[in-house]
Amino acid sequence: MALLQQLKSQFVCQMIIWYVFLVSGLIINLLQICTLPLWLVSKQLARRINIRLGYCISSQMVAALEWWSGTECTLYTDPKSYPLYGNENAIVVLNHSHEIDFLCGWTFCDRFGVLGSSKVLAKKELSYVPVIGWMWYFLEIVFCKRKWEEDRRTVAQSLQNLRDYPENYWFLLFCEGTRFTPKKHQISMQVAESKGLPKLKYHLLPRTKGFWITVQNLRGTVAAVYDSTLNFRNNEAPNLLGVLNGRKYHADLYVRRIPLELIPEDEAECAAWLHKLYQEKDSFQEHYTQTGRFPGPTVSPPQRPWALINWLFWACLLLYPLGLLLAQLISTASITTILASVAVCSAVSLGVRWMIGQTEINRSSSYGNKEVHLNNN
Ligand SMILES: CCCCC/C=C\C/C=C\CCCCCCCC(=O)SCCNC(=O)CCNC(=O)[C@H](O)C(C)(C)COP(=O)(O)OP(=O)(O)OC[C@H]1O[C@@H](n2cnc3c(N)ncnc32)[C@H](O)[C@@H]1OP(=O)(O)O
Ligand SMILES: CCCCCCCCCCCCCCCCCC(=O)OC[C@@H](O)COP(=O)(O)O
């Protein structure tokens, strides 16, 4: 067991995982570009094809979490709501304090069959990330600049486009707008105080505009909000490098299904509703800290083999040409080819490090970090 663990953290294993991910990802991005003319002829068919192409990329990261690191995910939820998951459109509201929260989200999407089609309100900067960000254009992910004056029009338009989406999806919203850091927490609690809102211990104060605009624009096509609270056992702070090194974590997710009809239409009432939701989420986190579990029964959505099958397919397809290339490089080794290979590998490593950096909280943006001038009147 310890030997296997050591093997997983070996540089050559990491290289293989990255090689398969990057090369297959770029091939899929190219295939996505090839679907562009199809959008003019049959938009729904183009969307269905892109859902499957997108699955081929995001499921590789799910495979890394589930099959490589062996991370386990436990779901706490009402058994009556459980059969609806994956069989309806939903808005997912999730806390944002862990570096791999999006990845755990993807794992649950996969288990309920909505990984390819799922959406998120994401910051614009992520659209430039190779492979993942480029894939998102074709999956109609909604991007925002976190500048309301600009976002109110563009976000509403992107959401309207999703009204006739041909397959069930979950729309993820991190209402906190940025990842939790002590400084951002302190500043957002000053804002809470100035608004006369109770302080939160485990969350930043939620931004309400994105939630309101999402609910308003998807009303009639989305059935419910899934209020989701994620935590990791033993106070762990998991990260992507840990996953790629084969480190096992245990995620607990608490999901409450709230029918969309219960959410007020009026903007101010909707904002008050969201603030109350976050106060409840805070109490669930407190419960977890005290007892090590969320309230209610647990269910284990079955793990599906497709993420692993997809990864094995790409590995078989891409490792053979890599072997040939390496053999040729070694046999014709000249100083120029060696230098060129080292230069390419270094550039790719830097790119890879930058991509991983996107998930790291200590490289988080300065959004929510600036002192605000509060008006208490
Ligand atoms: C478990 C199942 C999981 C299922 C997973 C499903 C799908 C997965 C699919 C993909 C996974 C990929 C994951 C990728 C993750 C990427 C996520 C991100 O990029 S998060 C960042 C982007 N998203 C958001 O920001 C969403 C939340 N934000 C908003 O809603 C904002 O309102 C906004 C629409 C972006 C606009 O932002 P802006 O800053 O311009 O306006 P605001 O209204 O927010 O700000 C003014 C408002 O806020 C008050 N204020 C000021 N400072 C603060 C502060 N520090 N904290 C809180 N509030 C603050 C200020 O007083 C104003 O208040 P008011 O409105 O009352 O005037
Ligand atoms: C087998 C596969 C292995 C390969 C691993 C591939 C790793 C690819 C890494 C690229 C990941 C790109 C997706 C990043 C998603 C990050 C989500 C996130 O957490 O964004 C942060 C924002 O919400 C808020 O930003 P901040 O304001 O906190 O700043």
Coordinates of C-alpha atoms and ligand atoms in Angstrom, one line a residue, residues 58 75 90-94 96 101-109 112 114-115 117-126 132 135-136 141-152 155 169-179 183-192 194-195 197 204-214 226-230 253-255 267 271 274-275 365 367-374, ligand 1:
S58 CA -13.8 17.4 -16.9
L75 CA -23.9 13.0 0.7
A90 CA -31.2 23.2 -10.4
I91 CA -29.3 26.2 -9.1
V92 CA -26.6 25.0 -6.7
V93 CA -25.4 27.4 -4.0
L94 CA -22.1 26.2 -2.5
H96 CA -16.3 28.6 -1.2
D101 CA -14.6 22.4 -3.9
F102 CA -15.3 22.8 -7.6
L103 CA -13.8 19.3 -8.2
C104 CA -15.9 17.7 -5.5
G105 CA -18.9 19.5 -7.2
W106 CA -17.9 17.8 -10.5
T107 CA -17.7 14.4 -8.8
F108 CA -21.3 14.8 -7.6
C109 CA -22.3 16.0 -11.0
F112 CA -25.9 12.2 -11.1
V114 CA -25.0 16.0 -15.3
L115 CA -21.2 16.6 -15.5
S117 CA -23.9 19.9 -19.1
S118 CA -23.4 21.6 -15.7
K119 CA -22.8 25.4 -15.6
V120 CA -21.3 28.0 -13.3
L121 CA -21.2 31.7 -12.9
A122 CA -17.5 32.1 -13.2
K123 CA -15.1 35.0 -13.1
K124 CA -14.0 36.1 -16.6
E125 CA -10.3 35.4 -15.8
L126 CA -11.0 31.6 -15.8
I132 CA -10.8 24.1 -19.2
M135 CA -13.9 24.2 -23.2
W136 CA -16.3 26.5 -21.2
I141 CA -20.7 28.9 -19.1
V142 CA -21.7 32.3 -17.8
F143 CA -18.8 34.6 -17.1
C144 CA -18.8 37.8 -15.1
K145 CA -16.3 40.6 -14.5
R146 CA -17.6 41.0 -10.9
K147 CA -18.5 44.6 -11.9
W148 CA -22.3 44.8 -11.6
E149 CA -22.7 47.7 -14.0
E150 CA -21.3 45.5 -16.8
D151 CA -22.5 42.1 -15.6
R152 CA -26.1 42.9 -15.2
V155 CA -25.0 37.8 -17.3
Y169 CA -27.9 20.9 -15.8
W170 CA -26.9 22.2 -12.4
F171 CA -26.0 25.9 -12.3
L172 CA -23.4 26.5 -9.7
L173 CA -23.2 29.8 -7.8
F174 CA -20.5 30.7 -5.3
C175 CA -22.5 33.6 -3.8
E176 CA -19.5 34.6 -1.6
G177 CA -18.0 35.7 -4.9
T178 CA -14.4 34.8 -3.9
R179 CA -12.7 32.2 -1.7
K183 CA -8.8 39.1 5.7
K184 CA -11.8 38.9 3.2
H185 CA -13.9 37.5 6.1
Q186 CA -13.0 40.4 8.4
I187 CA -13.8 43.0 5.7
S188 CA -17.1 41.3 4.7
M189 CA -18.2 41.2 8.3
Q190 CA -17.6 45.0 8.5
V191 CA -20.0 45.2 5.6
A192 CA -22.5 42.9 7.4
S194 CA -22.9 48.2 8.4
K195 CA -26.0 46.6 6.9
L197 CA -26.9 41.8 9.3
L204 CA -18.1 35.6 3.7
L205 CA -21.2 37.8 3.3
P206 CA -23.0 36.6 0.2
R207 CA -23.3 38.8 -2.8
T208 CA -27.0 38.8 -3.6
K209 CA -27.2 40.3 -7.1
G210 CA -25.9 37.3 -9.0
F211 CA -28.3 35.0 -7.2
W212 CA -31.3 37.3 -7.8
I213 CA -30.5 37.7 -11.5
T214 CA -30.0 33.9 -11.9
Y226 CA -29.9 23.0 -4.0
D227 CA -28.4 24.6 -0.9
S228 CA -25.1 22.8 -0.6
T229 CA -22.5 22.9 2.2
L230 CA -19.2 21.2 1.8
L253 CA -21.7 17.4 1.4
Y254 CA -25.0 18.5 2.9
V255 CA -27.7 19.3 0.3
E267 CA -34.9 41.9 -5.5
A271 CA -31.5 39.4 -1.0
L274 CA -30.2 34.7 0.6
H275 CA -28.7 36.3 3.7
S365 CA -7.7 37.6 -6.4
Y367 CA -11.7 40.9 -4.9
G368 CA -13.3 41.5 -1.5
N369 CA -9.9 42.3 -0.1
K370 CA -10.1 46.1 -0.2
E371 CA -11.3 48.1 2.7
V372 CA -14.7 49.6 1.9
H373 CA -15.9 53.0 3.0
L374 CA -19.0 52.1 4.9
Ligands
LIG1 C1 -22.6 20.1 -5.0 C2 -22.9 20.1 -6.4 C3 -22.0 21.0 -7.1 C4 -22.5 21.2 -8.5 C5 -21.5 21.8 -9.3 C6 -22.2 22.2 -10.5 C7 -21.6 22.7 -11.6 C8 -20.1 22.7 -11.6 C9 -19.7 23.4 -12.9 C10 -18.5 23.9 -13.0 C11 -17.5 24.0 -11.9 C12 -16.5 24.9 -12.2 C13 -16.1 25.7 -11.0 C14 -15.5 27.0 -11.4 C15 -15.6 27.9 -10.3 C16 -15.5 29.4 -10.6 C17 -16.2 30.2 -9.6 C18 -15.9 31.6 -9.7 O1 -15.4 32.1 -10.5 S1 -16.6 32.5 -8.3 C19 -16.5 34.1 -8.8 C20 -17.5 34.6 -9.8 N1 -18.8 34.4 -9.3 C21 -19.4 35.3 -8.5 O2 -18.9 36.3 -8.1 C22 -20.8 35.0 -8.0 C23 -21.3 35.8 -6.9 N2 -21.2 37.2 -7.1 C24 -22.3 38.0 -7.4 O3 -23.4 37.5 -7.4 C25 -22.1 39.5 -7.6 O4 -23.2 40.2 -7.2 C26 -21.8 39.9 -9.1 C27 -23.0 39.6 -10.0 C28 -20.6 39.1 -9.6 C29 -21.6 41.4 -9.2 O5 -20.4 41.7 -8.4 P1 -20.1 43.2 -7.9 O6 -18.9 43.1 -7.0 O7 -20.0 44.1 -9.0 O8 -21.4 43.7 -7.2 P2 -21.9 43.3 -5.7 O9 -23.4 43.5 -5.7 O10 -21.5 42.0 -5.3 O11 -21.2 44.4 -4.8 C30 -21.8 45.5 -4.3 C31 -22.6 45.1 -3.1 O12 -21.8 44.3 -2.2 C32 -21.6 44.9 -1.0 N3 -20.2 44.7 -0.6 C33 -19.1 45.4 -0.7 N4 -18.1 44.8 -0.3 C34 -18.5 43.6 0.1 C35 -17.9 42.5 0.7 N5 -16.5 42.5 1.0 N6 -18.6 41.4 1.0 C36 -19.9 41.4 0.8 N7 -20.6 42.4 0.2 C37 -19.9 43.5 -0.1 C38 -21.9 46.3 -1.2 O13 -22.2 46.9 0.0 C39 -23.0 46.3 -2.2 O14 -24.2 45.9 -1.5 P3 -25.6 46.2 -2.0 O15 -25.9 45.2 -3.1 O16 -26.5 46.0 -0.9 O17 -25.6 47.6 -2.5

